[in-house]
């Protein structure tokens, strides 16, 4: 009976020992992906950012252990590493004796294998149960893996301070070298860190760190006396290179697992430098945030992406991404109205009235009365001049012909996903940017023009839009010359300013790149005297030059190659500069315009004397019209132009009114026109 009990006891002990040593190990604990942080690089391999791993640290998995680091680590952590089976009773006894004598915990008796087990299990409490689990795992590790493999695990899992895991990442962070390149002095310093990373931080406690390093050096078995002496004399120089954090707004949009991006780190730095160079001027106008995006037209890849100008700034929402934040785009949507017009049969020679006008809306009795940005009206304008000079009234007049539902459909097809209301909701103001889109959407949509319209427009439409937007003479009457919109090579460019000056934009493109710039405030506070031409355009100019230099290797100064080549179905035709019709000897100026091939224009009738005068009538405002006061516009722009077919004197509500401009005031009003002969006509209007 006793013998049987002994046999059973031995069998149980053998089974327990076998379970302890031969039991399973969770393979996922040793998956490098759990401990290694990914490095995000630009298109050329330069590091943009290194997010932390799942453990919250930054780590790099080392496949083979450099001899110097192996020697230093064993000297610092476990001198009997090659002589025990995972647990070292002698080390435990020695540590216990020293701790008892010191009456406090001075050292531990854990082996490197036990520390690997602790790191794998991520143990936080130091209970007997936890230590037992660590001991069992250490024994299993010793049974399954070689000493060399276990040492590699430790060097990959150990903490090295400053949120760094693993000696490979630590050697690069502290000394800027690969782990295979460290000197004995550097190896000893790194080996001393895992035991107490904070206490041995050389930046905080240099004397303590130096003493610990010397102790490790003197314990390294591989060093000759000469090597030891050289190592003790070596002065450690730590790298001052900060953790890279470039294009953080863009990085936040990357899919999980992405390591290589399309960005150009050098161009991204150029963009940040340009924004900073314009900071003083921006602040003078009350602008605190800038978003910039640069797209490669050929590949559709992003080359630069800056969302605010200061990602880490706390005062004005620096972490908000202005590239993807919906805002009112102002006049940057006008090219799409005219592109729709060109697709519908109009040409750059089509004429539009730039004069005070009112347009019916979806709401019965309510009219829409747009105003030009500068408050001036220029009469008859060809589409080329109307678009290049960014006049509001002609754009609205054109959209009134086409219908806002057609423009809304086009914009949605162009990628403007935020336009989710009905055409009646947006109305004719859609062409002036009375809706919200993103800079990302604008840049992508403009790049379609640069690529010849595919797949949204015909090449002819893309050519006409591009030719107009890159025509400095056509915009000279509105923007002058020598400003931020002019370049020593063709650039198609458009500015925009939203209602009440909350946002301003400049978007443009060459054959190579499309660049977009937004300037404003994320809290929507208005800017002071800043428009697309004064706020965003100077930044756009500098970014475009930097982007083209990167794209071509040097600025293509003097290159006059068209951005979009003229298609075979257009040809230059002489036209009357004012009417856009075929010129006659009475036309004061004649210009060339790209027209559909084989076009036969009717002769200009604008400069022919009229057979009789028009009868007396009030042309503006219309009788019974309703006008809406826009609370977002300045009061000086909220005026109604009074017009009649003959010279008249005006009376408003029975009182004389000397000006042809009447400031809108709520209520019902009677507008009366009186000719020199005493003839009078009146209309009633309503202002809400």
XYZ file of C-alpha atoms in Angstrom:
688
model
C 0.000 0.000 0.000
C 2.766 2.404 0.965
C 4.658 1.518 -2.143
C 1.608 2.265 -4.253
C 1.180 5.652 -2.588
C 4.803 6.439 -3.253
C 4.389 5.521 -6.905
C 1.251 7.649 -7.160
C 2.994 10.571 -5.461
C 5.949 10.276 -7.800
C 3.613 10.104 -10.789
C 1.807 13.228 -9.625
C 5.067 15.054 -9.109
C 6.270 14.013 -12.567
C 2.966 15.138 -14.092
C 3.131 18.477 -12.307
C 6.751 18.947 -13.329
C 5.902 18.016 -16.910
C 2.968 20.444 -16.939
C 5.094 23.202 -15.466
C 7.907 22.744 -17.911
C 6.175 21.329 -20.975
C 2.825 23.143 -20.810
C 1.564 25.431 -23.599
C 2.779 28.966 -24.289
C 0.407 31.510 -25.820
C 2.092 32.138 -29.191
C 0.401 35.536 -29.545
C 2.499 36.819 -26.639
C 5.585 36.548 -28.850
C 4.030 38.179 -31.924
C 6.292 41.138 -32.845
C 3.218 43.082 -34.008
C 2.147 43.403 -30.354
C 5.349 45.161 -29.428
C 6.699 46.774 -32.603
C 5.472 50.242 -33.601
C 5.041 51.000 -37.277
C 7.039 53.785 -38.877
C 5.138 56.006 -41.321
C 7.356 57.356 -44.098
C 6.962 59.684 -47.068
C 7.244 58.681 -50.735
C 11.060 58.699 -50.459
C 11.282 56.714 -47.205
C 11.802 59.648 -44.828
C 10.109 59.138 -41.468
C 7.038 61.321 -40.948
C 5.828 59.842 -37.680
C 6.102 56.754 -35.512
C 2.878 55.973 -33.655
C 3.084 53.960 -30.453
C 2.509 50.219 -30.508
C -0.369 48.411 -28.811
C 1.632 48.590 -25.587
C 1.744 52.388 -25.761
C 5.472 52.526 -26.523
C 7.604 52.775 -29.635
C 9.523 49.644 -30.483
C 11.543 47.977 -33.209
C 11.935 44.184 -33.296
C 15.542 42.966 -33.358
C 16.104 39.620 -35.103
C 19.726 38.964 -34.085
C 21.552 40.101 -30.944
C 24.795 42.099 -31.405
C 27.533 40.580 -29.183
C 28.320 43.826 -27.350
C 24.695 44.325 -26.320
C 24.419 40.681 -25.286
C 27.507 40.960 -23.086
C 26.421 44.250 -21.528
C 22.884 43.036 -20.829
C 24.058 39.818 -19.147
C 26.539 41.840 -17.060
C 23.799 44.213 -15.971
C 20.914 41.820 -15.420
C 21.896 38.140 -15.044
C 25.554 37.116 -14.827
C 24.625 33.429 -14.423
C 22.281 33.545 -17.455
C 23.981 30.668 -19.260
C 24.182 28.535 -16.094
C 20.553 28.291 -14.914
C 17.320 26.816 -16.310
C 15.153 29.897 -16.034
C 15.174 30.315 -12.255
C 18.398 30.960 -10.347
C 18.209 29.825 -6.686
C 21.657 31.274 -5.954
C 20.628 34.726 -7.212
C 17.419 34.560 -5.215
C 19.299 33.615 -2.033
C 21.889 36.328 -2.564
C 19.241 38.981 -3.157
C 17.274 37.872 -0.111
C 20.324 38.066 2.123
C 21.254 41.549 0.916
C 17.715 42.820 1.286
C 17.508 41.476 4.852
C 20.778 43.125 5.797
C 19.701 46.435 4.250
C 16.194 46.118 5.773
C 14.756 47.148 2.401
C 14.535 45.791 -1.137
C 17.843 46.618 -2.773
C 17.850 44.043 -5.573
C 15.780 41.267 -7.049
C 16.737 37.740 -7.894
C 14.845 37.511 -11.185
C 16.682 36.037 -14.144
C 16.514 37.448 -17.657
C 14.120 34.603 -18.502
C 11.837 35.537 -15.596
C 11.892 39.162 -16.707
C 10.885 38.044 -20.222
C 7.969 36.163 -18.659
C 6.987 39.245 -16.651
C 7.123 41.441 -19.757
C 5.112 38.960 -21.817
C 2.410 38.644 -19.173
C 2.401 42.435 -18.606
C 2.245 41.734 -14.860
C 1.505 44.721 -12.659
C 0.867 43.271 -9.225
C 3.610 41.401 -7.360
C 1.451 38.786 -5.631
C 2.630 35.214 -5.081
C 0.132 34.027 -7.681
C 1.598 36.382 -10.284
C 5.160 35.376 -9.452
C 4.171 31.726 -9.719
C 2.732 32.316 -13.214
C 5.914 34.123 -14.240
C 8.077 31.297 -12.908
C 6.087 28.657 -14.796
C 6.336 30.659 -18.036
C 10.083 31.148 -17.491
C 10.585 27.386 -17.152
C 8.557 26.754 -20.289
C 10.553 29.365 -22.205
C 13.806 27.692 -21.170
C 12.470 24.352 -22.402
C 11.238 25.666 -25.770
C 13.862 28.245 -26.733
C 17.630 28.602 -26.756
C 19.431 31.052 -24.499
C 20.196 33.187 -27.533
C 16.503 33.367 -28.452
C 15.491 34.225 -24.872
C 18.090 36.999 -24.701
C 16.728 38.397 -27.990
C 13.214 38.368 -26.479
C 14.427 40.366 -23.509
C 16.241 42.940 -25.640
C 13.086 43.362 -27.742
C 10.651 43.613 -24.806
C 12.595 45.550 -22.169
C 11.671 49.200 -21.437
C 14.357 51.794 -22.133
C 12.590 54.930 -20.939
C 10.911 57.757 -22.843
C 8.205 55.370 -24.096
C 10.766 53.238 -25.915
C 10.589 49.438 -26.017
C 13.466 47.320 -27.244
C 17.158 48.006 -27.591
C 16.993 48.497 -31.372
C 14.680 51.497 -31.061
C 16.618 52.706 -28.008
C 19.983 52.752 -29.796
C 18.528 54.919 -32.563
C 16.669 57.204 -30.144
C 19.582 57.847 -27.762
C 22.569 57.680 -30.100
C 21.190 57.834 -33.638
C 22.827 54.548 -34.661
C 21.715 50.994 -35.401
C 22.117 48.472 -32.533
C 24.966 46.773 -34.426
C 26.930 50.038 -34.391
C 26.944 50.911 -30.679
C 30.242 51.235 -28.833
C 30.966 49.362 -25.570
C 30.237 52.549 -23.611
C 26.912 52.986 -25.395
C 26.056 49.295 -24.950
C 26.695 49.536 -21.212
C 24.504 52.617 -20.924
C 21.640 50.929 -22.800
C 21.966 47.763 -20.710
C 21.629 49.779 -17.516
C 18.304 51.376 -18.471
C 15.699 48.563 -18.234
C 16.265 48.019 -14.499
C 15.257 51.601 -13.617
C 14.693 53.730 -16.773
C 13.739 56.905 -14.913
C 16.480 56.732 -12.291
C 19.174 56.140 -14.905
C 17.943 58.820 -17.318
C 21.125 60.782 -18.203
C 19.185 63.982 -18.823
C 17.755 63.989 -15.302
C 20.338 62.101 -13.269
C 23.658 62.173 -15.176
C 25.847 61.179 -12.207
C 23.700 58.165 -11.293
C 23.528 57.092 -14.933
C 27.307 57.389 -15.281
C 27.965 55.329 -12.158
C 25.617 52.595 -13.322
C 27.208 52.556 -16.767
C 30.717 52.194 -15.292
C 29.592 49.297 -13.120
C 28.195 47.493 -16.170
C 31.369 48.166 -18.162
C 33.583 46.653 -15.459
C 31.391 43.535 -15.444
C 31.475 42.937 -19.216
C 33.469 39.755 -19.845
C 34.239 40.440 -23.505
C 36.239 43.654 -22.976
C 40.021 43.666 -22.888
C 41.729 46.032 -20.405
C 42.454 48.415 -23.263
C 38.833 48.353 -24.480
C 37.577 48.882 -20.935
C 39.871 51.865 -20.444
C 38.726 53.412 -23.759
C 35.076 52.828 -22.865
C 35.479 54.447 -19.440
C 37.028 57.503 -21.101
C 34.374 57.787 -23.812
C 32.029 60.725 -23.405
C 28.520 59.779 -24.405
C 26.859 62.155 -26.852
C 23.087 61.810 -27.039
C 21.146 62.665 -30.167
C 19.034 65.784 -29.910
C 16.863 64.875 -32.898
C 13.225 65.160 -31.831
C 10.606 62.536 -32.533
C 9.411 63.326 -36.084
C 5.796 64.503 -36.333
C 5.187 65.774 -39.851
C 1.817 65.934 -41.669
C -0.108 64.767 -38.611
C -3.493 65.749 -40.077
C -2.836 63.520 -43.091
C -1.548 60.654 -40.959
C -4.788 60.614 -38.975
C -6.662 59.677 -42.180
C -4.392 56.737 -43.057
C -5.905 53.230 -43.009
C -4.577 50.929 -40.252
C -1.284 49.302 -41.149
C -0.176 51.980 -43.630
C 3.567 52.608 -43.494
C 4.451 54.351 -46.774
C 2.564 57.467 -47.876
C 2.511 59.538 -51.054
C 3.579 62.754 -49.293
C 6.811 64.590 -50.018
C 8.368 65.446 -46.638
C 10.483 68.242 -48.092
C 7.454 69.874 -49.711
C 5.493 69.436 -46.488
C 8.225 71.298 -44.607
C 8.192 73.988 -47.305
C 4.454 74.443 -46.747
C 4.899 74.817 -42.985
C 7.686 77.336 -43.509
C 5.574 79.353 -45.951
C 2.660 79.491 -43.524
C 4.950 80.627 -40.732
C 6.488 83.295 -42.973
C 2.996 84.741 -43.556
C 1.874 84.383 -39.939
C 2.260 88.063 -39.053
C 0.171 89.195 -42.003
C -2.489 86.572 -41.241
C -2.788 87.666 -37.625
C -3.087 91.271 -38.726
C -6.268 90.263 -40.550
C -7.550 88.136 -37.677
C -6.766 84.778 -39.343
C -5.345 82.043 -37.122
C -5.609 78.916 -39.269
C -4.409 77.879 -42.722
C -5.031 74.679 -44.660
C -2.953 73.699 -47.696
C -3.229 70.681 -49.991
C -1.072 69.765 -53.007
C -2.147 67.030 -55.428
C -0.115 65.312 -58.130
C -2.333 65.560 -61.222
C -0.933 62.546 -63.055
C -1.264 60.044 -60.205
C -3.963 61.679 -58.097
C -1.678 61.331 -55.056
C -1.350 63.871 -52.263
C 2.083 65.494 -52.076
C 1.408 67.837 -49.153
C -1.440 68.106 -46.647
C -1.488 70.658 -43.841
C -4.713 71.078 -41.915
C -4.175 74.122 -39.701
C -0.615 75.426 -39.805
C 0.076 74.284 -36.241
C -1.143 70.791 -35.355
C 0.022 70.998 -31.751
C -1.367 74.497 -31.138
C -4.124 74.498 -28.511
C -5.428 78.061 -28.762
C -7.185 77.923 -32.142
C -7.985 74.264 -32.780
C -4.662 73.223 -34.267
C -5.612 69.542 -34.391
C -8.679 70.297 -36.547
C -8.077 69.362 -40.172
C -9.020 72.308 -42.375
C -8.481 70.197 -45.518
C -11.536 68.089 -44.660
C -13.627 70.665 -42.738
C -16.675 71.922 -44.715
C -16.712 75.693 -45.257
C -18.300 78.120 -47.718
C -16.046 78.233 -50.816
C -17.099 81.610 -52.198
C -16.325 82.169 -55.873
C -14.231 79.016 -56.249
C -17.378 77.250 -57.503
C -17.894 79.685 -60.404
C -15.700 77.730 -62.864
C -18.104 74.798 -62.548
C -21.049 77.017 -63.496
C -19.241 78.144 -66.631
C -18.063 74.588 -67.352
C -21.727 73.579 -67.288
C -22.474 76.492 -69.621
C -19.780 75.368 -72.063
C -21.162 71.831 -71.992
C -24.562 73.374 -72.787
C -23.417 75.218 -75.917
C -22.133 78.563 -74.607
C -18.615 79.808 -75.374
C -16.114 82.249 -73.837
C -17.587 84.866 -76.199
C -21.119 84.524 -74.780
C -22.174 87.843 -73.239
C -23.881 88.467 -69.906
C -25.252 91.626 -68.294
C -23.246 92.809 -65.317
C -25.815 95.205 -63.922
C -28.112 95.334 -60.888
C -30.511 92.446 -61.363
C -33.089 90.498 -59.424
C -33.831 86.833 -60.047
C -36.892 84.831 -59.001
C -36.425 82.108 -56.380
C -38.311 78.940 -55.479
C -40.230 80.954 -52.886
C -43.143 82.809 -54.500
C -42.667 86.583 -54.563
C -39.094 86.452 -53.244
C -36.260 87.548 -55.526
C -32.506 87.044 -55.270
C -30.404 90.182 -55.798
C -26.671 89.428 -56.004
C -23.977 92.093 -55.659
C -20.448 92.172 -57.020
C -17.638 91.980 -54.497
C -16.476 95.573 -55.102
C -19.997 96.999 -55.441
C -19.341 98.038 -59.064
C -21.132 96.980 -62.252
C -19.518 96.898 -65.677
C -22.382 96.440 -68.111
C -22.021 93.861 -70.868
C -19.302 91.264 -70.175
C -18.113 88.289 -72.152
C -17.866 85.016 -70.208
C -14.065 85.201 -70.386
C -13.991 88.525 -68.558
C -16.849 87.610 -66.213
C -15.102 84.446 -64.988
C -11.548 85.811 -64.980
C -12.685 88.904 -63.061
C -14.961 86.843 -60.793
C -18.046 89.021 -61.175
C -21.019 87.744 -59.171
C -24.000 89.050 -61.144
C -23.031 87.448 -64.502
C -22.389 84.102 -62.767
C -25.858 84.184 -61.221
C -27.355 85.247 -64.546
C -25.722 82.266 -66.250
C -26.929 79.853 -63.574
C -30.429 81.294 -63.934
C -30.316 80.158 -67.580
C -28.953 76.704 -66.744
C -30.873 75.973 -63.546
C -29.318 75.323 -60.123
C -30.371 71.666 -60.252
C -28.001 71.123 -63.219
C -25.067 72.680 -61.344
C -25.870 70.708 -58.201
C -25.837 67.474 -60.187
C -22.500 68.393 -61.778
C -20.919 69.290 -58.440
C -22.032 66.036 -56.875
C -20.535 64.119 -59.793
C -17.318 66.101 -59.240
C -17.072 64.737 -55.695
C -18.694 67.434 -53.548
C -20.368 64.995 -51.167
C -21.424 67.616 -48.621
C -24.004 69.096 -50.994
C -26.847 66.937 -49.704
C -29.708 69.478 -49.775
C -32.101 70.145 -52.666
C -31.455 72.569 -55.526
C -34.265 74.799 -54.222
C -32.500 75.010 -50.863
C -29.252 76.255 -52.430
C -30.824 78.318 -55.195
C -28.838 80.568 -57.504
C -26.439 81.431 -54.667
C -24.835 78.020 -55.202
C -22.570 79.489 -57.895
C -21.318 82.088 -55.373
C -20.450 79.413 -52.827
C -23.509 79.676 -50.573
C -22.976 76.041 -49.545
C -20.260 74.146 -47.720
C -17.539 72.030 -49.326
C -14.038 70.955 -48.288
C -10.619 71.955 -49.543
C -9.942 68.305 -50.350
C -13.009 68.214 -52.619
C -12.098 71.495 -54.316
C -8.538 70.419 -55.095
C -9.667 67.079 -56.507
C -12.366 68.731 -58.625
C -9.993 71.400 -60.017
C -7.471 68.697 -60.908
C -10.081 67.296 -63.327
C -9.689 70.458 -65.413
C -5.909 69.973 -65.411
C -6.369 66.407 -66.667
C -8.424 67.574 -69.635
C -11.821 67.199 -67.989
C -11.816 63.419 -67.688
C -14.250 62.018 -66.701
C -16.449 65.032 -65.953
C -16.119 67.441 -68.885
C -15.141 67.453 -72.522
C -11.562 68.415 -73.332
C -12.901 71.565 -74.975
C -14.611 72.652 -71.760
C -11.489 71.874 -69.720
C -9.386 73.851 -72.205
C -11.711 76.879 -72.149
C -11.901 76.997 -68.331
C -8.131 76.566 -68.032
C -7.361 79.115 -70.720
C -9.562 81.710 -68.984
C -8.240 81.056 -65.466
C -4.642 81.297 -66.707
C -5.274 84.532 -68.681
C -3.743 87.462 -66.722
C -5.035 90.007 -69.246
C -8.639 88.863 -68.807
C -8.547 89.381 -65.026
C -6.452 92.552 -65.087
C -9.498 94.880 -64.938
C -10.526 93.331 -61.598
C -7.247 92.177 -59.982
C -4.612 94.407 -61.520
C -1.173 93.143 -62.506
C 1.958 91.955 -60.753
C 0.181 90.318 -57.814
C 0.137 86.859 -56.252
C -1.870 85.369 -59.128
C 0.906 85.860 -61.688
C 3.691 83.343 -62.377
C 6.545 82.949 -64.866
C 4.734 79.910 -66.305
C 1.047 79.103 -66.971
C -1.062 78.688 -63.818
C -4.865 78.495 -63.836
C -6.038 80.107 -60.601
C -9.254 81.185 -58.875
C -9.846 83.009 -55.597
C -12.891 82.944 -53.340
C -14.243 84.804 -50.318
C -17.228 83.541 -48.333
C -20.098 85.602 -46.987
C -19.204 88.025 -44.203
C -15.476 87.299 -44.786
C -15.385 84.105 -42.729
C -13.199 82.197 -45.211
C -10.960 82.966 -48.134
C -9.505 80.604 -50.685
C -7.162 80.318 -53.630
C -7.223 77.196 -55.814
C -5.144 76.642 -58.938
C -3.267 74.182 -61.072
C -0.556 73.566 -63.634
C -0.025 70.480 -65.771
C 1.829 68.922 -62.837
C 0.044 69.839 -59.616
C -3.133 71.298 -58.144
C -2.743 73.517 -55.077
C -5.455 74.682 -52.696
C -5.223 77.137 -49.786
C -7.872 78.032 -47.206
C -7.458 80.842 -44.658
C -9.865 81.446 -41.783
C -10.793 80.540 -38.214
C -12.277 77.271 -37.043
C -14.598 79.141 -34.665
C -15.950 80.981 -37.745
C -14.992 84.418 -36.461
C -14.781 86.824 -39.450
C -11.545 88.085 -40.921
C -10.664 91.770 -41.033
C -10.287 93.146 -44.556
C -8.969 89.850 -45.909
C -10.088 88.256 -49.165
C -8.870 85.388 -51.306
C -6.542 87.752 -53.159
C -4.985 89.222 -49.990
C -5.170 86.298 -47.565
C -4.841 82.945 -49.317
C -3.259 84.059 -52.609
C 0.212 85.029 -51.263
C 0.488 81.628 -49.563
C -0.797 79.922 -52.706
C 1.840 81.695 -54.781
C 4.702 80.488 -52.594
C 3.342 76.937 -52.306
C 2.824 76.667 -56.065
C 6.420 77.750 -56.702
C 7.699 75.216 -54.152
C 5.520 72.435 -55.569
C 6.574 73.120 -59.153
C 10.216 73.171 -58.157
C 9.770 69.738 -56.571
C 7.802 68.439 -59.549
C 10.170 69.623 -62.285
C 13.465 69.806 -60.386
C 13.627 73.510 -61.222
C 11.069 76.227 -61.889
C 9.928 76.117 -65.567
C 10.477 79.847 -66.047
C 9.487 80.943 -69.531
C 7.692 77.672 -70.344
C 4.538 78.718 -72.220
C 3.202 75.245 -72.975
C -0.573 75.325 -72.338
C -1.784 73.493 -69.249
C -4.475 71.831 -71.369
C -3.760 71.591 -75.080
C -6.320 73.164 -77.465
C -8.508 70.350 -78.773
C -8.961 69.953 -82.545
C -12.554 71.226 -82.392
C -11.602 74.844 -81.479
C -9.892 77.602 -83.441
C -8.969 81.270 -82.816
C -11.615 83.618 -84.235
C -11.732 87.435 -84.371
C -14.604 88.924 -82.331
C -15.835 92.307 -81.152
C -14.153 92.769 -77.781
C -17.405 93.982 -76.221
C -20.240 92.045 -77.831
C -18.440 88.817 -78.685
C -20.016 88.905 -82.156
C -18.321 89.136 -85.535
C -16.429 92.464 -85.722
C -17.435 95.347 -87.978
C -15.640 98.552 -88.830
C -17.687 100.262 -86.097
C -16.376 98.026 -83.295
C -13.838 99.973 -81.168
C -11.748 96.879 -80.307
C -11.254 93.444 -81.834
C -9.798 90.393 -80.066
C -9.082 86.748 -80.793
C -11.152 84.139 -78.978
C -11.077 80.346 -79.032
C -14.364 79.338 -80.650
C -15.791 76.055 -81.940
C -14.131 75.198 -85.227
C -15.878 76.422 -88.388
C -17.952 78.931 -86.375
C -19.704 81.663 -88.380
C -20.504 84.570 -86.092
C -23.290 87.098 -86.744
C -21.967 90.625 -87.201
C -21.931 92.901 -84.179
C -25.063 95.040 -83.881
C -24.082 96.651 -80.592
C -22.290 99.568 -82.235
C -25.036 100.305 -84.801
C -27.237 103.393 -84.050
C -30.631 102.474 -82.614
C -33.671 103.312 -84.777
C -35.765 104.758 -81.926
C -35.608 105.374 -78.194
C -37.160 103.048 -75.624
C -40.408 104.208 -73.911
C -40.235 105.549 -70.356
C -40.442 102.779 -67.744
C -38.921 101.646 -64.456
C -36.721 98.633 -65.188
C -35.501 97.998 -61.636
C -37.088 97.122 -59.254
C -39.953 95.071 -60.605
C -43.426 95.852 -59.317
C -44.401 93.551 -56.436
C -40.851 92.190 -55.945
C -39.760 90.962 -52.512
C -36.168 91.443 -51.328
C -34.439 89.629 -48.491
C -31.896 91.300 -46.194
C -28.888 89.011 -45.752
C -27.693 89.242 -42.118
C -24.253 87.915 -43.104
C -23.449 90.718 -45.567
C -22.217 94.192 -44.765
C -24.930 96.860 -44.843
C -23.195 98.882 -47.573
C -23.635 95.923 -49.914
C -27.352 95.591 -49.108
C -28.566 98.186 -51.625
C -31.030 98.218 -54.452
C -30.020 99.840 -57.759
C -32.836 102.024 -59.146
C -32.990 102.087 -62.971
C -35.271 103.513 -65.651
C -35.159 103.730 -69.452
C -34.719 107.525 -69.377
C -33.111 109.986 -66.933
C -35.425 110.475 -63.941
C -35.610 111.832 -60.409
C -36.384 109.235 -57.725
C -38.745 109.331 -54.789
C -38.987 106.614 -52.109
C -42.191 106.538 -50.065
C -42.950 110.076 -51.287
C -39.578 111.525 -50.255
C -36.912 112.632 -52.778
C -33.961 110.247 -53.110
C -30.947 111.731 -54.889
C -28.946 108.514 -55.444
C -29.505 105.604 -57.810
C -28.668 103.289 -54.877
C -31.256 102.800 -52.128
C -30.275 100.962 -48.887
C -32.670 98.118 -48.164
C -35.009 98.685 -45.204
C -37.631 96.239 -43.897
C -41.245 96.877 -44.827
C -43.413 97.847 -47.828
C -42.140 100.713 -49.986
C -43.248 102.717 -53.023
C -40.552 103.639 -55.553
C -41.468 106.512 -57.939
C -39.595 107.774 -61.030
C -40.313 111.270 -62.423
C -39.011 112.437 -65.824
C -38.038 116.017 -66.689
C -41.414 116.341 -68.461
C -43.225 115.444 -65.251
C -44.175 111.921 -66.267
C -44.268 109.581 -63.257
C -44.365 105.840 -62.701
C -44.425 103.908 -59.408
C -43.783 100.332 -58.257
C -44.354 98.671 -54.906
C -41.741 96.402 -53.293
C -41.422 94.468 -50.045
C -38.256 94.018 -47.969
C -37.933 91.279 -45.333
